[in-house]
Coordinates of C-alpha atoms (C1' of nucleotides) in Angstrom, one line a residue:
Chain A
M824 CA 0.0 0.0 0.0
T825 CA 1.4 3.4 -1.0
K826 CA 1.5 6.3 1.4
T827 CA -0.8 8.2 -0.9
A828 CA -3.4 5.5 -0.8
L829 CA -3.3 5.4 3.0
K830 CA -4.0 9.1 3.1
D831 CA -6.9 8.6 0.7
F832 CA -8.4 6.0 3.0
E833 CA -8.0 8.1 6.0
A834 CA -9.7 11.0 4.3
L835 CA -12.5 8.6 3.2
L836 CA -13.1 7.5 6.8
E837 CA -13.0 11.1 8.0
R838 CA -15.6 12.1 5.4
H839 CA -17.9 9.5 6.8
R840 CA -17.2 10.4 10.4
L841 CA -15.7 7.0 11.1
K842 CA -12.6 6.8 13.3
K843 CA -9.4 5.9 11.6
T844 CA -8.5 2.5 13.0
A845 CA -5.9 0.0 11.8
P846 CA -8.6 -2.7 11.0
R847 CA -10.7 -0.3 8.9
L848 CA -7.7 0.9 6.9
K849 CA -6.6 -2.6 6.3
V850 CA -10.1 -3.6 5.0
L851 CA -10.1 -0.6 2.8
S852 CA -6.7 -1.4 1.3
M853 CA -7.7 -5.0 0.7
L854 CA -10.9 -4.2 -1.0
A855 CA -9.5 -1.3 -3.1
A856 CA -6.7 -3.5 -4.3
K857 CA -9.1 -6.1 -5.9
N858 CA -11.3 -5.7 -8.9
V859 CA -13.6 -8.5 -7.6
A860 CA -15.9 -8.6 -4.6
T861 CA -14.5 -10.3 -1.6
S862 CA -16.4 -12.4 1.1
Q863 CA -16.0 -12.0 4.8
P864 CA -14.4 -15.5 5.1
D865 CA -11.9 -14.6 2.4
L866 CA -11.0 -11.3 4.2
E867 CA -10.7 -13.2 7.4
G868 CA -8.3 -15.6 5.8
V869 CA -6.0 -12.8 4.7
M870 CA -6.3 -10.7 7.8
N871 CA -6.0 -13.4 10.5
D872 CA -4.9 -10.8 13.1
I873 CA -8.3 -9.1 13.0
D874 CA -11.3 -10.6 14.8
R875 CA -14.1 -12.2 12.8
V876 CA -16.7 -10.1 14.5
T877 CA -14.8 -6.9 14.0
L878 CA -14.7 -7.7 10.3
Y879 CA -18.5 -8.2 10.1
R880 CA -19.0 -4.9 11.9
I881 CA -16.6 -3.0 9.7
L882 CA -18.2 -4.4 6.6
S883 CA -21.7 -3.4 7.7
A884 CA -20.6 0.0 8.8
F885 CA -19.0 0.6 5.4
E886 CA -22.1 -0.6 3.6
E887 CA -24.3 1.7 5.6
K888 CA -22.1 4.6 4.8
G889 CA -22.1 3.8 1.1
I890 CA -18.4 3.0 0.9
I891 CA -18.8 -0.6 -0.1
H892 CA -21.7 -2.7 -1.5
K893 CA -22.8 -6.2 -0.9
V894 CA -23.7 -8.9 -3.4
F895 CA -24.5 -12.5 -2.8
D896 CA -22.6 -15.1 -4.8
L897 CA -23.8 -18.5 -6.1
N898 CA -23.5 -20.0 -2.6
G899 CA -25.5 -17.2 -0.9
T900 CA -22.4 -15.8 0.8
A901 CA -22.1 -12.1 1.0
N902 CA -19.3 -10.5 -1.0
Y903 CA -18.2 -6.9 -0.7
A904 CA -16.7 -4.5 -3.2
M905 CA -15.9 -0.8 -3.2
C906 CA -18.7 1.4 -4.4
S907 CA -18.4 3.9 -7.2
S908 CA -18.1 7.4 -5.9
N909 CA -21.8 8.3 -6.3
C910 CA -23.0 6.1 -3.4
G911 CA -24.2 7.7 -0.3
E912 CA -25.3 7.0 3.2
N913 CA -28.0 4.2 3.1
H914 CA -28.4 4.8 -0.6
H915 CA -26.5 2.7 -3.0
H916 CA -26.3 3.0 -6.8
D917 CA -24.7 -0.3 -7.6
E918 CA -26.9 -0.9 -10.6
H919 CA -24.3 -2.8 -12.5
L920 CA -23.7 -6.3 -13.6
H921 CA -22.3 -8.7 -11.0
F922 CA -20.6 -11.5 -12.8
N923 CA -20.0 -14.6 -10.8
C924 CA -17.4 -16.9 -12.4
T925 CA -18.5 -20.6 -12.0
S926 CA -14.8 -21.7 -12.1
C927 CA -12.8 -19.3 -9.8
K928 CA -15.9 -18.1 -7.9
N929 CA -14.9 -14.5 -8.3
V930 CA -17.6 -11.9 -8.4
Y931 CA -16.7 -9.1 -10.9
C932 CA -18.4 -5.7 -10.7
L933 CA -18.9 -4.6 -14.3
D934 CA -19.9 -1.0 -14.4
D935 CA -20.9 1.1 -17.5
L936 CA -23.7 -1.2 -18.5
D937 CA -26.8 0.2 -20.1
L938 CA -29.7 -1.2 -18.1
H939 CA -32.3 1.4 -19.3
G940 CA -35.6 0.5 -20.7
I941 CA -36.5 -2.2 -18.2
D942 CA -40.2 -2.0 -17.8
L943 CA -41.8 -3.4 -14.6
P944 CA -45.3 -4.7 -14.6
N945 CA -48.0 -2.4 -13.3
G946 CA -47.9 -1.7 -9.5
F947 CA -44.3 -2.6 -8.8
K948 CA -42.3 0.3 -7.4
L949 CA -38.6 0.0 -8.2
D950 CA -36.0 0.7 -5.6
G951 CA -32.8 -0.7 -7.1
F952 CA -31.7 -3.6 -9.1
T953 CA -28.7 -5.6 -10.0
L954 CA -28.1 -7.9 -12.9
Y955 CA -26.6 -11.1 -11.7
A956 CA -24.8 -13.3 -14.2
T957 CA -22.9 -16.5 -14.1
G958 CA -20.3 -18.0 -16.5
L959 CA -16.6 -17.9 -17.0
C960 CA -14.4 -14.8 -16.5
P961 CA -11.8 -14.1 -19.1
K962 CA -9.0 -15.8 -17.2
C963 CA -10.9 -19.0 -16.5
S964 CA -12.4 -19.1 -20.0
K965 CA -8.8 -19.0 -21.3
A966 CA -7.6 -21.6 -18.9
V967 CA -10.4 -24.0 -19.7
S968 CA -9.9 -23.8 -23.5
K969 CA -6.1 -24.2 -22.9
N970 CA -6.7 -27.3 -20.7
N971 CA -9.1 -28.8 -23.2
S972 CA -6.8 -28.5 -26.1
K973 CA -4.0 -30.1 -24.1
Q974 CA -6.3 -32.9 -22.9
F975 CA -5.6 -32.1 -19.3
N976 CA -8.0 -32.0 -16.5
Chain B
M1203 CA -54.7 -30.0 -3.9
T1204 CA -56.9 -31.3 -6.6
K1205 CA -56.6 -34.9 -7.9
T1206 CA -55.6 -33.6 -11.3
A1207 CA -52.7 -31.6 -9.9
L1208 CA -51.5 -34.6 -7.9
K1209 CA -51.5 -36.7 -11.1
D1210 CA -49.5 -33.9 -12.8
F1211 CA -46.9 -33.9 -10.1
E1212 CA -46.6 -37.6 -10.2
A1213 CA -46.1 -37.4 -13.9
L1214 CA -43.5 -34.7 -13.4
L1215 CA -41.5 -36.8 -11.0
E1216 CA -41.7 -39.8 -13.4
R1217 CA -40.4 -37.7 -16.3
H1218 CA -37.4 -36.9 -14.2
R1219 CA -36.9 -40.4 -13.0
L1220 CA -37.5 -39.4 -9.4
K1221 CA -39.5 -41.7 -7.2
K1222 CA -43.0 -40.6 -6.2
T1223 CA -42.7 -40.0 -2.5
A1224 CA -45.0 -38.1 -0.1
P1225 CA -42.5 -35.4 0.8
R1226 CA -41.7 -34.7 -2.9
L1227 CA -45.3 -34.4 -3.8
K1228 CA -45.9 -32.1 -0.9
V1229 CA -43.1 -29.8 -1.8
L1230 CA -44.3 -29.6 -5.4
S1231 CA -47.8 -28.8 -4.4
M1232 CA -46.5 -26.0 -2.0
L1233 CA -44.3 -24.4 -4.6
A1234 CA -46.8 -24.7 -7.4
A1235 CA -49.5 -23.0 -5.3
K1236 CA -47.5 -19.9 -4.8
N1237 CA -46.6 -17.3 -7.4
V1238 CA -43.6 -16.2 -5.3
A1239 CA -40.4 -18.0 -4.5
T1240 CA -40.3 -19.8 -1.1
S1241 CA -37.3 -20.3 1.2
Q1242 CA -36.4 -23.5 2.8
P1243 CA -37.1 -22.2 6.3
D1244 CA -40.6 -21.1 5.2
L1245 CA -41.2 -24.5 3.6
E1246 CA -40.0 -26.2 6.8
G1247 CA -42.4 -24.1 8.8
V1248 CA -45.4 -25.3 6.7
M1249 CA -44.3 -28.9 6.5
N1250 CA -43.2 -29.6 10.0
D1251 CA -43.7 -33.3 9.6
I1252 CA -40.9 -33.4 7.0
D1253 CA -37.3 -33.5 8.1
R1254 CA -35.1 -30.4 7.5
V1255 CA -32.5 -32.5 5.7
T1256 CA -35.0 -34.2 3.5
L1257 CA -36.2 -30.8 2.4
Y1258 CA -32.7 -29.6 1.5
R1259 CA -32.2 -32.8 -0.5
I1260 CA -35.5 -32.6 -2.3
L1261 CA -34.9 -29.0 -3.2
S1262 CA -31.4 -29.6 -4.6
A1263 CA -32.6 -32.7 -6.5
F1264 CA -35.4 -30.6 -8.0
E1265 CA -33.0 -27.9 -8.9
E1266 CA -30.6 -30.3 -10.6
K1267 CA -33.4 -31.7 -12.6
G1268 CA -34.6 -28.3 -13.8
I1269 CA -37.9 -28.5 -11.9
I1270 CA -37.3 -25.5 -9.7
H1271 CA -34.8 -22.7 -9.6
K1272 CA -33.1 -20.9 -6.8
V1273 CA -32.7 -17.2 -6.2
F1274 CA -31.2 -15.5 -3.2
D1275 CA -33.2 -12.8 -1.4
L1276 CA -32.0 -9.6 0.3
N1277 CA -30.8 -11.6 3.3
G1278 CA -28.8 -14.1 1.2
T1279 CA -31.4 -16.8 1.9
A1280 CA -32.1 -19.3 -0.9
N1281 CA -35.6 -19.1 -2.3
Y1282 CA -37.1 -21.6 -4.7
A1283 CA -39.7 -21.3 -7.4
M1284 CA -41.1 -23.6 -10.1
C1285 CA -39.3 -23.3 -13.4
S1286 CA -40.9 -22.4 -16.6
S1287 CA -41.4 -25.5 -18.8
N1288 CA -38.2 -25.0 -20.8
C1289 CA -35.7 -25.8 -18.1
G1290 CA -33.8 -29.0 -18.3
E1291 CA -31.4 -31.2 -16.4
N1292 CA -28.5 -29.0 -15.1
H1293 CA -29.6 -26.3 -17.5
H1294 CA -31.8 -23.5 -16.3
H1295 CA -33.4 -20.7 -18.3
D1296 CA -34.6 -18.6 -15.5
E1297 CA -33.5 -15.4 -17.1
H1298 CA -36.2 -13.3 -15.7
L1299 CA -36.6 -10.5 -13.2
H1300 CA -36.6 -11.5 -9.6
F1301 CA -38.4 -8.8 -7.7
N1302 CA -37.8 -8.8 -3.9
C1303 CA -40.3 -6.7 -2.0
T1304 CA -38.6 -4.8 0.8
S1305 CA -41.9 -4.8 2.7
C1306 CA -43.4 -8.3 2.6
K1307 CA -40.0 -9.9 1.6
N1308 CA -41.7 -11.9 -1.2
V1309 CA -39.6 -12.7 -4.2
Y1310 CA -41.7 -12.5 -7.4
C1311 CA -40.6 -14.2 -10.6
L1312 CA -41.5 -11.9 -13.4
D1313 CA -41.2 -13.6 -16.7
D1314 CA -41.7 -12.2 -20.2
L1315 CA -39.1 -9.5 -19.8
D1316 CA -36.9 -8.5 -22.6
L1317 CA -33.3 -8.7 -21.5
H1318 CA -31.7 -8.8 -24.9
G1319 CA -28.9 -6.6 -26.0
I1320 CA -26.8 -6.9 -22.8
D1321 CA -23.3 -6.8 -24.0
L1322 CA -20.6 -8.3 -21.8
P1323 CA -17.0 -7.1 -21.8
N1324 CA -14.6 -9.0 -23.9
G1325 CA -13.6 -12.5 -22.7
F1326 CA -16.6 -13.1 -20.4
K1327 CA -18.5 -16.2 -21.4
L1328 CA -22.1 -15.9 -20.3
D1329 CA -23.8 -18.9 -18.8
G1330 CA -27.0 -17.5 -17.4
F1331 CA -28.2 -14.3 -15.7
T1332 CA -30.9 -13.0 -13.6
L1333 CA -32.0 -9.4 -13.0
Y1334 CA -32.5 -8.9 -9.3
A1335 CA -34.6 -5.9 -8.2
T1336 CA -35.9 -4.5 -4.9
G1337 CA -38.7 -2.2 -4.1
L1338 CA -42.4 -2.6 -3.3
C1339 CA -44.8 -5.1 -4.9
P1340 CA -48.2 -4.0 -5.9
K1341 CA -49.9 -5.1 -2.7
C1342 CA -47.4 -3.5 -0.4
S1343 CA -47.2 -0.4 -2.5
K1344 CA -50.9 0.0 -2.1
A1345 CA -50.9 -0.8 1.6
V1346 CA -48.1 1.8 2.2
S1347 CA -49.9 4.7 0.4
K1348 CA -53.2 3.8 2.2
N1349 CA -51.5 3.8 5.6
N1350 CA -49.7 7.1 4.8
S1351 CA -52.9 8.8 3.9
K1352 CA -54.6 7.6 7.1
Q1353 CA -51.6 8.6 9.2
F1354 CA -51.3 5.1 10.5
N1355 CA -48.2 3.2 11.1
Chain C
dA1418 C1' -2.4 14.3 29.3
dG1419 C1' -6.9 12.9 30.6
dA1420 C1' -11.9 12.2 29.9
dA1421 C1' -15.5 10.8 26.8
dT1422 C1' -16.7 7.7 23.6
dA1423 C1' -16.3 4.7 19.7
dA1424 C1' -14.4 0.5 18.1
dA1425 C1' -12.1 -3.9 18.8
dG1426 C1' -11.8 -8.4 20.9
dC1427 C1' -13.7 -12.3 23.2
dA1428 C1' -17.2 -15.8 24.5
dA1429 C1' -21.3 -17.7 23.5
dG1430 C1' -25.3 -18.3 20.6
dT1431 C1' -28.3 -18.6 16.3
dA1432 C1' -29.4 -19.9 11.6
dT1433 C1' -28.6 -22.2 7.3
dA1434 C1' -26.7 -26.0 5.2
dT1435 C1' -24.0 -30.5 4.8
dT1436 C1' -22.4 -35.4 5.7
dG1437 C1' -22.6 -40.2 7.3
dC1438 C1' -25.3 -43.8 8.4
dA1439 C1' -29.2 -46.7 9.7
dA1440 C1' -34.2 -47.3 9.0
dT1441 C1' -37.9 -47.1 5.7
dA1442 C1' -40.4 -46.7 1.4
dT1443 C1' -40.6 -47.4 -3.6
dT1444 C1' -40.1 -50.0 -7.6
dA1445 C1' -39.4 -54.0 -10.4
dA1446 C1' -39.2 -59.0 -10.8
dT1447 C1' -41.0 -63.1 -9.6
Chain D
dA864 C1' -49.0 -60.4 -3.6
dT865 C1' -44.0 -61.2 -1.9
dT866 C1' -39.6 -60.4 -2.1
dA867 C1' -35.2 -58.2 -3.5
dA868 C1' -32.7 -54.2 -5.0
dT869 C1' -32.3 -49.7 -4.5
dA870 C1' -33.6 -44.9 -3.8
dT871 C1' -35.1 -41.9 -0.2
dT872 C1' -36.0 -40.5 4.4
dG873 C1' -34.9 -39.4 9.1
dC874 C1' -31.6 -38.7 12.7
dA875 C1' -27.3 -37.3 14.8
dA876 C1' -23.4 -34.8 14.4
dT877 C1' -20.8 -31.3 12.1
dA878 C1' -19.6 -27.2 9.2
dT879 C1' -20.1 -22.5 7.9
dA880 C1' -21.9 -17.8 8.0
dC881 C1' -23.4 -14.6 10.9
dT882 C1' -25.1 -12.2 15.5
dT883 C1' -25.4 -10.5 20.3
dG884 C1' -23.8 -9.1 24.8
dC885 C1' -20.2 -7.5 27.3
dT886 C1' -15.4 -6.1 28.6
dT887 C1' -11.1 -4.1 27.1
dT888 C1' -8.6 -1.1 24.2
dA889 C1' -7.9 2.7 21.1
dT890 C1' -9.2 7.2 19.1
dT891 C1' -10.4 11.9 19.4
dC892 C1' -11.5 16.2 21.6
dT893 C1' -10.4 19.4 25.1

DNA sequence: AGAATAAAGCAAGTATATTGCAATATTAAT
DNA sequence: ATTAATATTGCAATATACTTGCTTTATTCT
């Protein structure tokens, strides 16, 4: 983690009136470094010095403040990823495609997707939505075809 | 449950080479009677004579066979609903809108939605997708506005 | 530096789901 | 209709994800 990034994270916490603690900064740096959503168990594995409960509380605090957003993967486990800048307190705008790779299990957040023109049946009042997709991510798709051609398993 | 429906469910099980057992028929009749997806805990509550594990096994067997499909609600709990007729063994076509009401928590399966023209970034191989939305269903939306106008809570 | 307060850590508990195995029900063959 | 083969159920135990209550520690404000 660069010094600049650390300053950024500290500023982020300040903006949301959250105290700057070591565990919170660590979670921020972990999540910001990945382009895929991460589960609490995965985070716990990487940061084995931080208590499980602390992690849960940090994640829900961040979610409430609009710093990260939650998406459930194929197994129903919560995964977390940094929000785009326009999310606010108790108000998320994560209307993007969540792509869950069936091979590596990663959940990719794919922004910049045009989801306009979706018409709901009469009476339904839309709050927010997310397109959830499954399949193979570029890396795994490559690996699979490579393995196939080499007759490996 | 009408006798006709029962015969239908028995035929359905036969088609999928599943033995016609009381628990399976009961699950089918419960799911078919609802137009919303149902969670395992909810099913367990209604069918308290059937073992929890049996329920899990029935649900995953049905899912594998393409009889029902699974969708996670706001809390990450698995909910199950009957598939449209064109689902097959290990191959689902539940590409429809799952609408999770924030008030009654019901998950509605809204078919007949045009989700074409969704372009994935290069390299992603799409397997299946589902649009997951939250908000108020017609019933709750009505109830809320009624309550508001009467100044109730 | 010290007080007020928020957050972390620990222990215990809950809910959802899974696995192994014995008992039971279904199906097919006689 | 019985019986044998086999699939399914039910039970006990276990795993995993998450929660709650309470004490200790760290942060921040003065």
